[in-house]
mmCIF file of C-alpha atoms in Angstrom:
data_model
loop_
_atom_site.group_PDB
_atom_site.id
_atom_site.type_symbol
_atom_site.label_atom_id
_atom_site.label_comp_id
_atom_site.label_asym_id
_atom_site.label_seq_id
_atom_site.Cartn_x
_atom_site.Cartn_y
_atom_site.Cartn_z
ATOM 1 C CA MET A 1 -1.502 -13.841 17.220
ATOM 2 C CA ARG A 2 -4.330 -12.033 18.809
ATOM 3 C CA GLU A 3 -5.111 -9.199 16.404
ATOM 4 C CA ARG A 4 -8.089 -9.830 14.318
ATOM 5 C CA ILE A 5 -7.673 -8.717 10.552
ATOM 6 C CA GLU A 6 -9.559 -9.018 7.323
ATOM 7 C CA LEU A 7 -8.282 -10.106 4.025
ATOM 8 C CA GLN A 8 -10.049 -8.320 1.050
ATOM 9 C CA ALA A 9 -9.974 -9.076 -2.705
ATOM 10 C CA ARG A 10 -11.015 -6.439 -5.100
ATOM 11 C CA SER A 11 -13.351 -7.281 -7.814
ATOM 12 C CA VAL A 12 -15.112 -5.092 -10.556
ATOM 13 C CA THR A 13 -18.837 -5.091 -11.102
ATOM 14 C CA ARG A 14 -20.917 -2.968 -13.212
ATOM 15 C CA ASP A 15 -23.638 -0.467 -11.934
ATOM 16 C CA ALA A 16 -27.006 0.215 -13.407
ATOM 17 C CA PHE A 17 -25.604 2.454 -15.990
ATOM 18 C CA GLY A 18 -23.001 0.060 -17.176
ATOM 19 C CA ALA A 19 -19.984 1.833 -15.515
ATOM 20 C CA GLU A 20 -17.373 -0.199 -13.826
ATOM 21 C CA VAL A 21 -17.468 -0.221 -10.063
ATOM 22 C CA ALA A 22 -14.576 -1.509 -7.810
ATOM 23 C CA VAL A 23 -15.793 -3.625 -4.808
ATOM 24 C CA TRP A 24 -13.641 -5.014 -1.940
ATOM 25 C CA THR A 25 -14.856 -8.217 -0.434
ATOM 26 C CA THR A 26 -13.777 -9.710 2.741
ATOM 27 C CA VAL A 27 -12.475 -13.456 1.690
ATOM 28 C CA HIS A 28 -10.796 -14.241 5.138
ATOM 29 C CA THR A 29 -11.119 -12.991 8.653
ATOM 30 C CA VAL A 30 -8.089 -14.414 10.640
ATOM 31 C CA TYR A 31 -6.068 -13.857 13.687
ATOM 32 C CA ALA A 32 -2.777 -12.204 13.274
ATOM 33 C CA GLU A 33 0.363 -10.696 14.894
ATOM 34 C CA ALA A 34 0.801 -7.049 13.844
ATOM 35 C CA GLN A 35 4.219 -5.690 13.975
ATOM 36 C CA PRO A 36 5.046 -2.016 13.081
ATOM 37 C CA ILE A 37 8.361 -1.923 11.146
ATOM 38 C CA ALA A 38 11.012 0.419 12.650
ATOM 39 C CA GLY A 39 14.732 1.131 12.880
ATOM 40 C CA ARG A 40 17.346 -0.705 10.849
ATOM 41 C CA GLU A 41 14.760 -3.232 9.364
ATOM 42 C CA PHE A 42 12.772 -0.314 8.100
ATOM 43 C CA VAL A 43 15.782 1.020 6.185
ATOM 44 C CA SER A 44 16.695 -2.295 4.771
ATOM 45 C CA LEU A 45 13.122 -3.021 3.752
ATOM 46 C CA ARG A 46 12.832 0.358 2.074
ATOM 47 C CA GLN A 47 15.648 -0.696 -0.148
ATOM 48 C CA ALA A 48 13.996 -3.899 -1.244
ATOM 49 C CA GLN A 49 10.346 -2.982 -1.114
ATOM 50 C CA SER A 50 9.151 0.651 -1.323
ATOM 51 C CA ASP A 51 6.914 1.959 1.545
ATOM 52 C CA ILE A 52 6.726 -1.195 3.809
ATOM 53 C CA ASP A 53 5.367 0.042 7.225
ATOM 54 C CA ILE A 54 3.888 -2.975 8.985
ATOM 55 C CA ARG A 55 4.111 -6.677 9.037
ATOM 56 C CA PHE A 56 1.304 -9.046 9.484
ATOM 57 C CA ARG A 57 2.026 -12.613 10.392
ATOM 58 C CA ILE A 58 -0.829 -15.145 9.998
ATOM 59 C CA ARG A 59 -1.323 -18.958 9.689
ATOM 60 C CA TYR A 60 -0.701 -20.014 6.131
ATOM 61 C CA LEU A 61 -3.596 -19.597 3.596
ATOM 62 C CA PRO A 62 -3.482 -20.338 -0.029
ATOM 63 C CA GLY A 63 -4.217 -17.727 -2.603
ATOM 64 C CA ILE A 64 -3.040 -14.659 -0.623
ATOM 65 C CA ASP A 65 -1.373 -12.178 -2.986
ATOM 66 C CA THR A 66 -0.349 -8.535 -3.682
ATOM 67 C CA ALA A 67 -3.667 -7.722 -5.244
ATOM 68 C CA MET A 68 -5.325 -7.937 -1.987
ATOM 69 C CA ARG A 69 -5.397 -5.666 1.104
ATOM 70 C CA VAL A 70 -5.566 -5.879 5.044
ATOM 71 C CA VAL A 71 -8.171 -4.133 7.086
ATOM 72 C CA TRP A 72 -6.986 -3.798 10.703
ATOM 73 C CA ARG A 73 -8.377 -1.470 13.355
ATOM 74 C CA GLU A 74 -10.553 0.182 10.712
ATOM 75 C CA ARG A 75 -7.511 0.959 8.633
ATOM 76 C CA THR A 76 -6.664 -0.470 5.246
ATOM 77 C CA TYR A 77 -3.172 -1.619 4.096
ATOM 78 C CA PRO A 78 -2.313 -2.809 0.584
ATOM 79 C CA ILE A 79 -0.253 -6.095 0.688
ATOM 80 C CA ARG A 80 3.120 -5.493 -1.091
ATOM 81 C CA SER A 81 4.608 -8.817 -0.375
ATOM 82 C CA ALA A 82 3.430 -12.144 0.916
ATOM 83 C CA LEU A 83 6.092 -14.530 2.088
ATOM 84 C CA ASN A 84 5.851 -18.169 3.276
ATOM 85 C CA VAL A 85 7.750 -18.611 6.391
ATOM 86 C CA GLY A 86 8.302 -21.481 8.876
ATOM 87 C CA ALA A 87 8.600 -25.140 8.519
ATOM 88 C CA ARG A 88 6.295 -26.418 5.589
ATOM 89 C CA ASP A 89 4.944 -22.997 4.861
ATOM 90 C CA ALA A 90 3.290 -22.832 8.234
ATOM 91 C CA GLU A 91 2.774 -19.049 8.264
ATOM 92 C CA LEU A 92 2.508 -16.052 5.975
ATOM 93 C CA GLU A 93 4.245 -12.929 6.336
ATOM 94 C CA LEU A 94 2.419 -10.015 4.976
ATOM 95 C CA LEU A 95 4.506 -6.817 4.303
ATOM 96 C CA CYS A 96 2.165 -3.905 3.891
ATOM 97 C CA SER A 97 2.509 -0.450 3.092
ATOM 98 C CA GLY A 98 0.796 2.589 4.911
ATOM 99 C CA GLU A 99 -2.939 3.212 4.805
ATOM 100 C CA MET A 100 -4.685 3.544 1.497
ATOM 101 C CA GLY A 101 -7.771 4.692 0.114
ATOM 102 C CA ASP A 102 -10.958 2.731 -0.993
ATOM 103 C CA ALA A 103 -9.947 2.676 -4.550
#
């Protein structure tokens, strides 16, 4: 785990005119193992989860869910699934889809 990633959560605030504005805030900066998904695993994951392109493995953190996103190497990936793996949920596996916009 030597790649540095940010885990961000979305919140909605109001601007000076009362309009809603979406804001992404970094809630954790952690080290991760980044693994692009390819081959047979890619095909099998596509059947269960749509558009899964990359997997990030991190140490377990509570509260990580699919409403969040990962920022890695200046790219943004929405979290499609957060799975507890290892003995006593020692790690989280974040299955993410391709890069998304800022919305």
